[in-house]
Each structure stands twice: as structure tokens, then as C-alpha cells.
Amino acid sequence: MRKTNIPPPVQHHQYSNTQRDMELEDRHNPDSPLRRKVLLKLSKQAGYEFCDVTSIHGVKQCFGSDKFLPEKVWWVTVFIISLYLCLSQMYSVYRKWERDPIIVSFDQHPQPIYSIPFPAITICPETKVKSSTLNLTETFILVRSRKLDESMDSERVRKLMALLQLCDYQLYDRNEKATADDDILQLLRQLAIPSFEVFNACLWRASSFRCLNLFKTTLTEKGFCFTFNMIGNNELLRKEELDSRYAFNSETRESHWDLDTGYRQGGVFPFRVVAGDYNEGLKVMLLAKKVDMDYFCGDKFQGFRVLLHMPNEYPQLSSQFFRIPLNQELIVTVTPRVMSTDNHAMLYSADKRNCYHGTERYLRFFRIYNRRNCEVECLTNITLQLCSCVRFWMPRPVGAPLCGLRDNPCAEKAMSNMIKAEAAKVKGESVENAAFCNCMPSCTHVEYQTQISQADWEWQQGGFFDFDKRQPDDVHQSKMVIYFKESHFIPISRSEINSISDLFASAGGLMGLFMGVSLISLVELLYYCTVRPFTLWKLSRRKRSSVWTSVHSANHCSSKASDGVQ
């Protein structure tokens, strides 16, 4: 009988199960060589599929084709150059958007002059005191020559020291007892020339008004002046932060206008006009007595200083003003320069849009933010910190002393420090935080640009003088007419030069130009980097599981056959 060699079925069955368990364990072990090999193979397969289907220029030629090595090197070089150019241009677009996101341009639609207030007008006489009250030149000479002091006439010397603070030049001696007078505001008000001796007649929109009803007394660095169309203390200042003796102006009318929102419905104050016309403005006749002329305190000029400003702005006549000479008529035509900021630009930070919203920057002394108010407050704080006092015209905090004549050099140094800090900031140099104000413009503001013409005024020949009460030979008279040049103006608007969507559109255009990349290309790249490898891994796992199932079934059948033969 022929002998057949049949391997033991039990040993074959044990070997197959052991081999399968070892391979299954390798597949589930993340550090196993077999698993790493499978993942690498699947990743390469996903990469080749991406190279075959993507629209990105040069990828297929670089990585997914059967081209020769020199050809691939050439295409890789082209691809790298295109990628570099694309990224550099995209970075340039981004830097431009980040550095200058705001553009200032003219609005497309003119606005009526009725939508903004008529300018506030502050008028200051160059003559500071009536000669019957104090002869300034004579008193100064007596004090300087030691022929008059406080022991002889303390009230006269006290008036002199107060008035010297209004002069254009520093007229004092360090050896003099030039201490501060805590009641200087009350004293200056008493010494100031009364309004009925300054104004002869006032016409607003071709209608005659009492000048006292139009012009209110206002405190400035040139003493007490007169201001038309300005809001009052209660709406401009935080009175709870200020000394009770500090009073900025005498206006009591309620304001119906806000810088950001405009006029309330039916609002009438501050005053406004409906047209740019000679008769739709302000006419004022001003007087100066010849006997009161004193050239000691100024720069040998007699007449009036005038400043046009916003109704909610603190007037500073030492920085910007024009003059009305005696016996002259001035015609002042005004062109408003209105700056606004749209809602999209307001979403950027204040540093990028280069302006502050009305409620964005808090001021300690002022309820309303604008650049001029911020600078006055900043100068007050610097002066108080450097000199331990504030000047008589500055907002006076509770408990702060007033500066005297001896403190003027220190106060001038405070002003110089503020100006130097602003200049250093513009140059990019480091500055002291105490001296840097960062008073950017308000996002909505109005500037009144003027054109001035003047001529001799032979007022003695006309009917502009009350001959019953005054003699024309005793006074000088001047006339000023102010009105808007046009009935409409073109606003200037801050707006974003490129929105986020514009930035993405520019980036997409550059990527499409240099690389052929679109949004779908990026989605494809994301898909083949995440979803596709996982899908291939699942398919591979399912295929391997079916193979192992088939092998296991074959082994099981083979085992049964062997048992049957035995």
C-alpha cells in the first residue's frame, strides 16, 4: 500500500492563527513598521491623486507626472518663483491695508449750509483797561523805577500785576513781588472795558439786535472777551471738577446741536443760516475810545482780535486770529471744511483712523471732546505738574493755585515741552508720557476757513454812529461783516480704503494670477490633506479585513478536510 505524507492539520491551523494575530497587532500598533508603511503609502496615493486633479499651476508637472528629472527641476524652479512673487505681492497688499486702511476724500453729494452752525466768533479789544481806571504805562514806569510799591498804593499795584498777565511780552522783574492773586478773575472782570463801550451796533441776518443779547463775556488768555454763538459752561465744562470761582462764559441758552449727530428736530441754537449771502450773516460795529489807547502792553497795534471757531471749542487767541484795524471795514467770507467719518471706518482703532469719536476719549475738565479742548486740558495738566499752579485762563481744578508773574517762565516751559513732545512723536522719537497729549482730531469736526478783504471806512460820513451820546472825534470805529461764501459745501469723509472683502479679493486675484489658485483649489488641498487619507485608510482596512476573513475561512475548511481524511 502507498504511503501519503499529510501534514498535521492541528499544527497548520495553529500557525495560521498566530501569523494573523501578529499582523493584526502590527496594524493596530501606531509605532509598528507595517502601520507606518501603510500610512506612507496611503499619503503618497492621496498626494498623487491631488496632483492629477488640482488646478494649481505646475503641481502636476513637478510632482505628479512621469517627466524626466531636468524637466521636473525646471518646473519646480518656476513653481517656487511664482510662489515667491505671489506671497510677496500679497504681503505688500496686506501691509498697505494695515498701515493705511483709511482714506480721506471728498463726498459725492454737497450738503446745505443749514446743516452746520454758524461759526462762534470771539472778539477781544486790544485795549485792556480804561485810562480812567488805570494808566497802565505810567503805573508800570513808577513801579519799575521803585517810585511806587504796595505800601504806597496796594490796589494800584495789584491791578498792574493782574493786567501784566495779559500782555504779549513778559514785562516783569524777578526781584519784584509778583505773586499770584487768588481773585484775579474777579479783578480782571472789573478792569475790563464793558461791552456797551465796545459795541455800537449788531445785525444778525439783516435784523438789528442788542449786542448784549448776541455776545457773551468769555474768559481767554487775553482777558475777558466777547463771544457770539458759543455754548455755555454747563454743557461745555465738567463744573464738578473745577474751582467754583472759575467761570468760562456767561452763556445760558441750551444747545440743540451735537458734533456727531447734528441738530435736534427744531433746534435753533447755536445759530445757523439758510444761505450764503451778505445779508445772511453777522454785522458788527466796534468802538475804541481814543483816550483809552495804550500801546504799552501789546505790539503797538490798536484794534480788535477775532477768532472763528466751533461753538463747542475753547477759544485760544494766542495761536490763531485775525485783526480788525481801527476805522476799517472787514468783509470776511467763510468756507466751512467739514470732516466726517463713516460707520465702516469707525470700526478701526483710533490710531488707524487718526481721530477720536466724541465719547471715545474722556476729558477731565470738558464734557465735549475736540482737539482744541484736549490741548487746553493737556497744557493745564502739564503746567500744574511742572509749576504747581495753573494760569488764570486755564480750567482750574479744585484746590489748584493760580500762577503769578514769576511763574510765567515755568508756564512757558510747559508749553514748550508740550510742543516738543508732539514734534518728537511725529519724528518717531521717544517722549515723556507726561508731556505727550495725543490730542488727535475729533472724527467729526468743522473748520471755518476765511477770505478777508478790507478798506478804509469813512464812518463819520454815514449813519453808523449815535451822535446824541458820543462825539465822533472821541472814538475810533470799525466794522466787520461775516457770512458764508456758498449755500452748500462738499464734506470731506474718512472711509476705509479697502474692506476685508476687498483684501480677500486682492489676495485671490494675485493667487489666481501667479498660481492658478481659487477657493475650490484650497478646498481640494484641505480635502486631500485630511478627508482623503482617512478615506483611503478606511478602504484599505476594509479590504484587508475581507482578505483576512477569506484566509480564515479557507484555513477553517482546510482544517475540516484534514480531519475528515484522518
Coordinates of C-alpha atoms in Angstrom, one line a residue:
M1 CA 0.0 0.0 0.0
R2 CA 1.3 3.5 -1.0
K3 CA 2.1 5.9 1.9
T4 CA 0.9 9.5 1.7
N5 CA 2.6 12.3 3.7
I6 CA -0.1 14.7 5.0
P7 CA 1.0 17.5 7.4
P8 CA -0.7 17.5 10.7
P9 CA -3.8 19.7 10.4
V10 CA -3.6 21.0 14.0
Q11 CA -0.1 22.4 13.5
H12 CA -1.1 24.2 10.3
H13 CA -4.2 25.7 12.0
Q14 CA -2.1 27.0 14.9
Y15 CA 0.5 28.6 12.6
S16 CA -2.1 30.5 10.5
N17 CA -3.9 31.9 13.6
T18 CA -0.6 33.0 15.1
Q19 CA 0.5 34.8 12.0
R20 CA -2.8 36.6 11.5
D21 CA -2.8 37.8 15.2
M22 CA 0.7 39.1 14.8
E23 CA -0.1 41.1 11.6
L24 CA -3.3 42.4 13.2
E25 CA -1.4 43.5 16.2
D26 CA 1.1 45.3 13.9
R27 CA -1.7 47.1 12.1
H28 CA -3.1 48.5 15.3
N29 CA 0.2 49.4 16.8
P30 CA 1.0 53.1 15.8
D31 CA 4.7 52.5 16.1
S32 CA 4.8 49.3 14.1
P33 CA 6.8 49.3 10.8
L34 CA 3.8 47.8 9.0
R35 CA 1.4 50.6 10.1
R36 CA 3.9 53.3 9.2
K37 CA 4.5 51.7 5.8
V38 CA 0.7 51.6 5.1
L39 CA 0.2 55.2 6.1
L40 CA 3.1 56.4 4.0
K41 CA 1.7 54.5 1.0
L42 CA -1.8 56.0 1.5
S43 CA -0.4 59.5 1.9
K44 CA 1.6 59.2 -1.4
Q45 CA -1.5 57.9 -3.1
A46 CA -3.6 60.9 -1.9
G47 CA -0.8 63.2 -3.0
Y48 CA -0.7 61.7 -6.5
E49 CA -4.4 62.0 -6.8
F50 CA -4.3 65.7 -5.7
C51 CA -1.6 66.4 -8.3
D52 CA -3.7 64.8 -11.0
V53 CA -6.9 66.8 -10.3
T54 CA -5.7 70.2 -8.9
S55 CA -5.9 73.4 -10.9
I56 CA -2.8 74.9 -9.2
H57 CA -0.3 75.6 -12.0
G58 CA 2.8 73.5 -12.1
V59 CA 1.9 71.0 -9.4
K60 CA 1.3 68.1 -11.8
Q61 CA 4.4 68.8 -13.7
C62 CA 6.5 69.0 -10.5
F63 CA 5.2 66.0 -8.5
G64 CA 2.5 64.1 -10.3
S65 CA 4.0 63.3 -13.8
D66 CA 6.5 60.9 -15.3
K67 CA 8.7 63.7 -16.7
F68 CA 12.5 63.5 -16.6
L69 CA 14.4 64.9 -13.8
P70 CA 15.7 68.1 -15.7
E71 CA 12.1 68.9 -16.6
K72 CA 10.9 68.5 -13.0
V73 CA 13.7 70.7 -11.8
W74 CA 12.7 73.4 -14.3
W75 CA 9.1 73.2 -13.3
V76 CA 10.0 73.2 -9.6
T77 CA 12.0 76.4 -10.2
V78 CA 9.1 78.0 -12.0
F79 CA 6.7 77.0 -9.2
I80 CA 9.0 78.4 -6.5
I81 CA 9.5 81.7 -8.3
S82 CA 5.7 82.1 -8.9
L83 CA 5.0 81.2 -5.2
Y84 CA 7.5 83.8 -4.0
L85 CA 6.1 86.5 -6.3
C86 CA 2.6 85.7 -5.2
L87 CA 3.4 85.8 -1.5
S88 CA 5.5 89.0 -1.7
Q89 CA 2.7 90.8 -3.5
M90 CA 0.1 89.5 -1.0
Y91 CA 2.3 90.7 1.8
S92 CA 2.6 94.1 0.2
V93 CA -1.2 94.4 -0.2
Y94 CA -1.6 93.4 3.5
R95 CA 1.0 95.9 4.7
K96 CA -0.6 98.7 2.8
W97 CA -4.1 97.8 4.2
E98 CA -2.6 97.5 7.8
R99 CA -0.6 100.7 7.5
D100 CA -3.2 103.0 5.8
P101 CA -6.6 101.5 6.0
I102 CA -8.4 104.9 5.9
I103 CA -8.6 107.3 3.0
V104 CA -9.8 110.9 3.1
S105 CA -11.8 112.0 0.1
F106 CA -14.5 114.5 -0.9
D107 CA -18.0 113.4 -0.6
Q108 CA -20.1 113.0 -3.8
H109 CA -23.0 114.9 -2.5
P110 CA -23.0 118.6 -1.5
Q111 CA -24.6 119.5 1.9
P112 CA -26.7 122.6 2.7
I113 CA -25.1 125.2 4.9
Y114 CA -28.1 124.9 7.1
S115 CA -26.8 121.6 8.5
I116 CA -23.9 123.1 10.4
P117 CA -23.8 126.0 12.8
F118 CA -22.6 129.5 12.0
P119 CA -19.1 129.9 13.5
A120 CA -18.6 131.1 17.0
I121 CA -16.9 134.5 16.9
T122 CA -14.7 135.7 19.7
I123 CA -13.7 139.4 19.7
C124 CA -11.1 140.8 22.0
P125 CA -10.2 144.6 22.2
E126 CA -6.5 145.3 22.3
T127 CA -7.3 148.0 24.8
K128 CA -7.4 146.1 28.2
V129 CA -8.4 148.8 30.6
K130 CA -10.0 152.3 30.7
S131 CA -7.5 155.0 31.3
S132 CA -9.7 156.5 34.0
T133 CA -9.4 153.2 35.9
L134 CA -5.6 152.7 35.4
N135 CA -3.0 154.3 33.3
L136 CA -1.0 151.2 32.5
T137 CA 2.1 152.7 31.1
E138 CA 2.5 155.3 33.8
T139 CA 1.9 152.8 36.6
F140 CA 4.4 150.4 35.2
I141 CA 7.1 153.0 34.9
L142 CA 6.5 154.1 38.5
V143 CA 6.7 150.6 39.8
R144 CA 9.8 149.7 37.7
S145 CA 11.6 152.9 39.0
R146 CA 10.8 152.0 42.6
K147 CA 8.6 155.1 43.0
L148 CA 5.5 153.1 43.7
D149 CA 5.0 149.9 45.6
E150 CA 2.3 148.1 47.5
S151 CA 3.0 150.0 50.7
M152 CA 2.1 153.2 48.9
D153 CA -0.9 152.1 46.8
S154 CA -1.5 148.4 47.1
E155 CA -4.7 148.4 45.0
R156 CA -3.0 150.2 42.1
V157 CA 0.0 147.7 42.1
R158 CA -2.4 144.8 42.4
K159 CA -4.3 146.0 39.2
L160 CA -1.0 146.4 37.4
M161 CA 0.2 142.8 38.3
A162 CA -3.1 141.4 37.1
L163 CA -3.0 143.3 33.7
L164 CA 0.6 142.4 33.0
Q165 CA -0.5 138.8 32.7
L166 CA -2.5 139.8 29.6
C167 CA 0.5 141.4 27.8
D168 CA 2.1 139.8 24.7
Y169 CA 5.5 140.0 26.3
Q170 CA 6.9 139.1 29.7
L171 CA 7.2 142.5 31.4
Y172 CA 8.3 141.8 35.0
D173 CA 11.4 141.8 37.2
R174 CA 12.4 138.7 39.2
N175 CA 13.1 140.9 42.2
E176 CA 9.5 142.2 42.2
K177 CA 6.9 140.6 44.4
A178 CA 4.9 139.2 41.6
T179 CA 2.9 136.7 43.5
A180 CA -0.5 135.3 42.3
D181 CA -3.7 137.0 43.2
D182 CA -6.3 134.3 44.0
D183 CA -9.1 136.7 43.0
I184 CA -7.5 137.7 39.7
L185 CA -10.6 136.7 37.7
Q186 CA -12.8 139.0 39.6
L187 CA -10.3 141.8 39.4
L188 CA -9.8 141.4 35.6
R189 CA -13.6 141.4 35.1
Q190 CA -13.8 144.7 37.0
L191 CA -11.0 146.2 34.9
A192 CA -12.3 145.0 31.5
I193 CA -13.9 147.5 29.2
P194 CA -17.7 147.0 29.4
S195 CA -19.4 145.6 26.3
F196 CA -21.6 148.7 25.8
E197 CA -18.4 150.7 25.2
V198 CA -17.1 148.1 22.7
F199 CA -20.2 147.5 20.6
N200 CA -22.0 150.2 18.7
A201 CA -24.5 148.1 16.7
C202 CA -25.1 144.5 15.8
L203 CA -27.1 143.0 12.9
W204 CA -27.8 139.3 12.6
R205 CA -29.4 138.1 9.3
A206 CA -30.2 141.7 8.4
S207 CA -32.1 142.2 11.7
S208 CA -30.9 144.5 14.4
F209 CA -30.3 143.0 17.9
R210 CA -28.9 144.3 21.1
C211 CA -25.3 143.3 21.1
L212 CA -25.5 142.2 24.8
N213 CA -28.0 139.5 23.7
L214 CA -25.7 138.2 21.0
F215 CA -22.3 138.5 22.5
K216 CA -21.5 136.9 25.9
T217 CA -18.5 137.6 28.1
T218 CA -15.8 134.9 27.7
L219 CA -12.6 134.2 29.5
T220 CA -9.5 133.9 27.3
E221 CA -5.7 134.2 27.7
K222 CA -6.2 137.9 26.6
G223 CA -8.6 138.6 29.4
F224 CA -12.4 138.8 29.2
C225 CA -13.5 139.0 25.6
F226 CA -16.9 138.7 23.9
T227 CA -18.2 135.6 22.0
F228 CA -21.1 135.1 19.7
N229 CA -22.8 131.7 19.1
M230 CA -20.9 129.6 21.7
I231 CA -22.4 127.0 24.1
G232 CA -22.4 127.7 27.8
N233 CA -20.5 126.5 30.8
N234 CA -22.9 123.8 31.9
E235 CA -22.7 122.0 28.5
L236 CA -19.0 122.5 27.8
L237 CA -17.3 122.0 31.2
R238 CA -17.4 119.5 34.0
K239 CA -18.1 122.0 36.7
E240 CA -17.7 119.4 39.5
E241 CA -14.0 119.1 38.6
L242 CA -13.4 122.9 38.6
D243 CA -13.0 125.6 41.2
S244 CA -16.3 127.3 42.0
R245 CA -14.7 130.7 41.1
Y246 CA -13.9 129.6 37.6
A247 CA -16.4 130.8 35.1
F248 CA -15.7 130.4 31.4
N249 CA -18.5 132.4 29.8
S250 CA -21.9 133.9 30.6
E251 CA -24.0 132.0 28.0
T252 CA -27.1 130.4 29.5
R253 CA -29.0 129.2 26.4
E254 CA -29.4 125.5 25.8
S255 CA -27.6 124.0 22.9
H256 CA -29.6 122.0 20.3
W257 CA -26.6 120.8 18.4
D258 CA -24.2 117.9 18.7
L259 CA -21.0 117.5 16.8
D260 CA -21.7 113.8 15.8
T261 CA -25.5 113.8 15.4
G262 CA -26.1 117.4 14.3
Y263 CA -29.1 119.5 15.2
R264 CA -32.1 118.1 17.1
Q265 CA -35.5 118.4 15.5
G266 CA -36.4 122.1 15.5
G267 CA -33.1 123.2 17.1
V268 CA -32.2 126.9 16.8
F269 CA -29.1 127.3 18.9
P270 CA -26.2 127.6 18.0
F271 CA -27.5 129.9 15.3
R272 CA -27.3 128.8 11.7
V273 CA -28.2 130.3 8.3
V274 CA -30.0 129.0 5.3
A275 CA -27.9 130.6 2.5
G276 CA -24.5 132.0 1.7
D277 CA -25.4 135.7 1.4
Y278 CA -24.2 139.1 2.6
N279 CA -27.4 139.6 4.4
E280 CA -27.4 136.1 5.9
G281 CA -24.6 136.8 8.3
L282 CA -23.4 138.9 11.2
K283 CA -22.6 142.6 11.0
V284 CA -21.0 144.3 14.0
M285 CA -19.7 147.9 14.6
L286 CA -17.0 148.2 17.2
L287 CA -15.8 151.2 19.1
A288 CA -12.5 152.2 20.8
K289 CA -12.1 155.4 22.7
K290 CA -9.1 157.5 21.8
V291 CA -8.4 158.4 25.4
D292 CA -8.1 154.7 26.3
M293 CA -5.4 153.9 23.7
D294 CA -2.3 152.4 25.4
Y295 CA 0.5 150.8 23.3
F296 CA 2.5 149.5 26.2
C297 CA 1.1 146.0 26.6
G298 CA 0.9 144.9 23.0
D299 CA 2.8 145.1 19.8
K300 CA 2.0 148.8 19.0
F301 CA -1.3 147.8 17.4
Q302 CA -4.8 149.0 18.4
G303 CA -8.0 147.5 17.3
F304 CA -9.5 144.1 17.9
R305 CA -8.5 140.4 17.7
V306 CA -11.0 138.0 16.2
L307 CA -11.1 134.2 16.2
L308 CA -13.6 131.9 14.4
H309 CA -14.1 128.5 15.9
M310 CA -16.6 125.8 16.6
P311 CA -19.4 126.6 19.1
N312 CA -18.1 123.8 21.4
E313 CA -14.4 124.7 21.2
Y314 CA -12.4 126.6 23.7
P315 CA -11.1 129.8 22.1
Q316 CA -7.3 130.5 22.1
L317 CA -6.5 133.8 20.7
S318 CA -2.8 133.5 21.1
S319 CA -2.5 130.8 18.4
Q320 CA -4.8 131.8 15.6
F321 CA -6.6 135.1 15.0
F322 CA -7.0 137.9 12.6
R323 CA -7.2 141.6 13.4
I324 CA -9.7 144.4 12.8
P325 CA -7.8 147.7 12.4
L326 CA -9.3 151.0 13.6
N327 CA -11.5 152.8 11.1
Q328 CA -11.5 149.9 8.7
E329 CA -14.3 147.7 7.3
L330 CA -13.5 144.0 7.1
I331 CA -15.5 141.6 4.8
V332 CA -15.0 138.0 6.0
T333 CA -16.3 135.3 3.7
V334 CA -16.3 131.8 5.3
T335 CA -15.9 128.4 3.7
P336 CA -16.6 125.5 6.0
R337 CA -14.3 122.5 5.9
V338 CA -16.4 119.7 7.4
M339 CA -14.8 116.3 8.2
S340 CA -16.9 113.2 8.9
T341 CA -16.2 109.5 9.4
D342 CA -18.4 106.7 8.1
N343 CA -19.5 103.8 10.1
H344 CA -17.1 101.3 8.5
A345 CA -14.1 103.4 9.3
M346 CA -15.3 103.8 12.9
L347 CA -14.7 100.0 13.3
Y348 CA -11.0 100.6 13.2
S349 CA -8.9 101.7 16.1
A350 CA -8.4 105.4 16.8
D351 CA -4.7 105.2 15.9
K352 CA -5.5 103.8 12.5
R353 CA -8.3 106.2 11.6
N354 CA -6.4 109.0 13.3
C355 CA -9.3 110.5 15.1
Y356 CA -11.4 110.1 18.3
H357 CA -15.1 109.7 18.5
G358 CA -16.9 112.2 20.8
T359 CA -17.3 109.6 23.6
E360 CA -14.1 107.7 22.9
R361 CA -11.6 110.0 24.7
Y362 CA -12.5 111.1 28.2
L363 CA -11.5 114.7 29.2
R364 CA -11.4 115.6 32.9
F365 CA -12.5 119.2 32.5
F366 CA -14.5 119.2 29.3
R367 CA -17.7 117.3 28.5
I368 CA -17.1 117.6 24.8
Y369 CA -14.0 116.2 23.0
N370 CA -12.3 118.1 20.3
R371 CA -8.6 118.7 19.6
R372 CA -8.6 122.2 20.9
N373 CA -10.3 121.3 24.2
C374 CA -7.9 118.3 24.6
E375 CA -4.8 120.6 24.1
V376 CA -6.1 123.1 26.6
E377 CA -6.6 120.3 29.2
C378 CA -3.2 118.7 28.4
L379 CA -1.4 122.1 28.8
T380 CA -3.3 122.7 32.1
N381 CA -2.1 119.3 33.4
I382 CA 1.5 119.8 32.3
T383 CA 1.6 123.3 33.8
L384 CA 0.1 122.1 37.1
Q385 CA 2.7 119.2 37.3
L386 CA 5.7 121.4 36.3
C387 CA 4.8 124.6 38.1
S388 CA 2.4 123.5 40.8
C389 CA -0.1 126.1 39.6
V390 CA -2.3 126.9 36.6
R391 CA -2.6 130.2 34.7
F392 CA -5.7 132.3 35.3
W393 CA -7.4 131.4 32.0
M394 CA -6.9 127.7 32.2
P395 CA -9.6 125.3 33.6
R396 CA -8.8 125.5 37.3
P397 CA -9.0 122.2 39.2
V398 CA -10.3 122.2 42.8
G399 CA -7.5 123.3 45.1
A400 CA -5.1 124.3 42.4
P401 CA -3.3 127.6 43.0
L402 CA -3.0 130.3 40.3
C403 CA 0.3 131.2 38.7
G404 CA 1.8 134.6 39.2
L405 CA 4.1 136.7 37.0
R406 CA 7.1 134.9 38.5
D407 CA 5.6 131.6 37.3
N408 CA 5.4 132.7 33.7
P409 CA 8.8 131.3 32.6
C410 CA 7.7 128.0 34.0
A411 CA 4.4 128.1 32.3
E412 CA 6.1 129.0 29.0
K413 CA 8.4 126.0 29.5
A414 CA 5.3 123.8 30.0
M415 CA 4.0 125.0 26.6
S416 CA 7.4 124.4 25.0
N417 CA 7.6 120.8 26.5
M418 CA 4.2 120.0 25.0
I419 CA 5.1 121.3 21.6
K420 CA 8.5 119.5 21.6
A421 CA 6.7 116.2 22.7
E422 CA 4.4 116.5 19.7
A423 CA 7.2 117.1 17.3
A424 CA 9.3 114.2 18.8
K425 CA 6.3 111.9 18.4
V426 CA 6.0 112.9 14.7
K427 CA 9.7 112.1 14.2
G428 CA 9.3 108.7 15.9
E429 CA 11.4 109.7 18.9
S430 CA 10.7 108.7 22.5
V431 CA 8.8 111.2 24.6
E432 CA 7.8 111.6 28.2
N433 CA 4.2 110.4 28.7
A434 CA 3.5 113.4 30.9
A435 CA 4.3 115.8 28.1
F436 CA 2.6 113.9 25.2
C437 CA -1.0 114.8 24.8
N438 CA -2.0 112.6 21.9
C439 CA -4.8 115.0 21.0
M440 CA -6.0 113.7 17.7
P441 CA -8.8 115.5 15.8
S442 CA -12.4 114.5 16.5
C443 CA -13.8 112.2 13.9
T444 CA -16.4 114.8 13.1
H445 CA -15.3 118.4 13.2
V446 CA -15.8 121.8 11.4
E447 CA -13.1 124.3 10.4
Y448 CA -14.0 127.7 9.2
Q449 CA -11.7 128.9 6.5
T450 CA -11.8 132.6 5.8
Q451 CA -11.1 135.1 3.0
I452 CA -10.7 138.7 4.2
S453 CA -10.9 142.0 2.3
Q454 CA -10.7 145.4 4.0
A455 CA -10.8 149.0 3.1
D456 CA -10.9 152.4 4.8
W457 CA -14.3 153.1 6.4
E458 CA -15.4 156.7 6.4
W459 CA -17.9 156.1 9.0
Q460 CA -18.2 159.7 10.1
Q461 CA -20.0 160.3 6.8
G462 CA -22.6 157.7 7.3
G463 CA -25.4 156.8 9.7
F464 CA -23.5 154.2 11.7
F465 CA -23.0 156.4 14.8
D466 CA -25.1 157.6 17.7
F467 CA -24.2 161.3 17.7
D468 CA -26.5 162.1 20.6
K469 CA -24.5 160.0 23.1
R470 CA -20.9 160.1 21.7
Q471 CA -18.8 162.6 19.8
P472 CA -17.1 161.1 16.7
D473 CA -13.9 162.9 17.4
D474 CA -13.5 160.9 20.7
V475 CA -13.7 157.4 19.3
H476 CA -12.5 155.1 16.5
Q477 CA -15.0 152.8 14.9
S478 CA -14.5 149.6 12.9
K479 CA -16.9 147.3 11.1
M480 CA -16.9 143.6 10.4
V481 CA -19.2 141.6 8.2
I482 CA -19.1 137.8 8.3
Y483 CA -21.1 135.4 6.1
F484 CA -20.8 132.1 4.3
K485 CA -19.4 132.2 0.8
E486 CA -21.7 129.5 -0.6
S487 CA -25.1 128.0 0.3
H488 CA -23.7 124.4 0.0
F489 CA -20.4 122.8 0.9
I490 CA -18.8 119.5 -0.1
P491 CA -17.9 117.5 3.1
I492 CA -14.7 115.5 3.4
S493 CA -15.1 112.0 4.6
R494 CA -12.9 109.4 6.2
S495 CA -13.7 105.9 4.8
E496 CA -11.9 102.6 4.6
I497 CA -9.8 102.3 1.5
N498 CA -10.1 98.6 1.4
S499 CA -12.6 96.4 3.3
I500 CA -11.9 92.9 4.4
S501 CA -13.7 91.6 1.3
D502 CA -11.5 93.8 -0.9
L503 CA -8.4 92.4 0.8
F504 CA -9.6 88.9 0.1
A505 CA -10.4 89.8 -3.4
S506 CA -6.9 91.2 -4.0
A507 CA -5.3 88.1 -2.4
G508 CA -7.5 85.9 -4.5
G509 CA -6.6 87.8 -7.7
L510 CA -2.9 87.5 -7.0
M511 CA -3.1 83.8 -6.2
G512 CA -5.1 83.2 -9.4
L513 CA -2.7 85.3 -11.5
F514 CA 0.6 83.7 -10.2
M515 CA -0.6 80.2 -9.2
G516 CA -4.0 79.5 -10.6
V517 CA -5.3 79.1 -7.1
S518 CA -9.0 79.6 -6.4
L519 CA -11.2 78.9 -3.4
I520 CA -12.0 75.4 -4.8
S521 CA -8.3 74.7 -5.1
L522 CA -7.8 75.4 -1.4
V523 CA -10.8 73.2 -0.6
E524 CA -9.2 70.5 -2.7
L525 CA -5.9 70.9 -0.8
L526 CA -7.7 70.7 2.5
Y527 CA -9.7 67.6 1.3
Y528 CA -6.6 65.7 0.2
C529 CA -4.7 66.5 3.3
T530 CA -7.5 65.5 5.7
V531 CA -10.5 63.6 4.4
R532 CA -9.0 61.7 1.5
P533 CA -6.2 59.9 3.5
F534 CA -8.7 58.9 6.1
T535 CA -11.0 57.5 3.4
L536 CA -8.1 55.6 1.8
W537 CA -7.2 54.2 5.2
K538 CA -10.8 53.1 5.8
L539 CA -11.0 51.4 2.4
S540 CA -7.6 49.7 2.9
R541 CA -8.7 48.5 6.3
R542 CA -11.9 47.1 5.0
K543 CA -10.1 45.4 2.1
R544 CA -7.6 43.9 4.5
S545 CA -10.3 42.7 6.8
S546 CA -12.1 41.0 3.9
V547 CA -8.8 39.3 2.9
W548 CA -8.2 38.0 6.4
T549 CA -11.8 36.8 6.6
S550 CA -11.3 34.9 3.3
V551 CA -8.0 33.4 4.6
H552 CA -9.5 32.4 7.8
S553 CA -12.4 30.7 6.0
A554 CA -10.0 28.8 3.8
N555 CA -7.9 27.7 6.7
H556 CA -11.0 26.5 8.5
C557 CA -12.2 24.5 5.5
S558 CA -8.8 23.0 5.1
S559 CA -8.7 22.0 8.7
K560 CA -12.0 20.2 8.4
A561 CA -10.8 18.4 5.3
S562 CA -7.8 17.2 7.1
D563 CA -9.8 15.9 10.0
G564 CA -12.0 14.0 7.6
V565 CA -9.1 12.4 5.9
Q566 CA -7.7 11.3 9.2

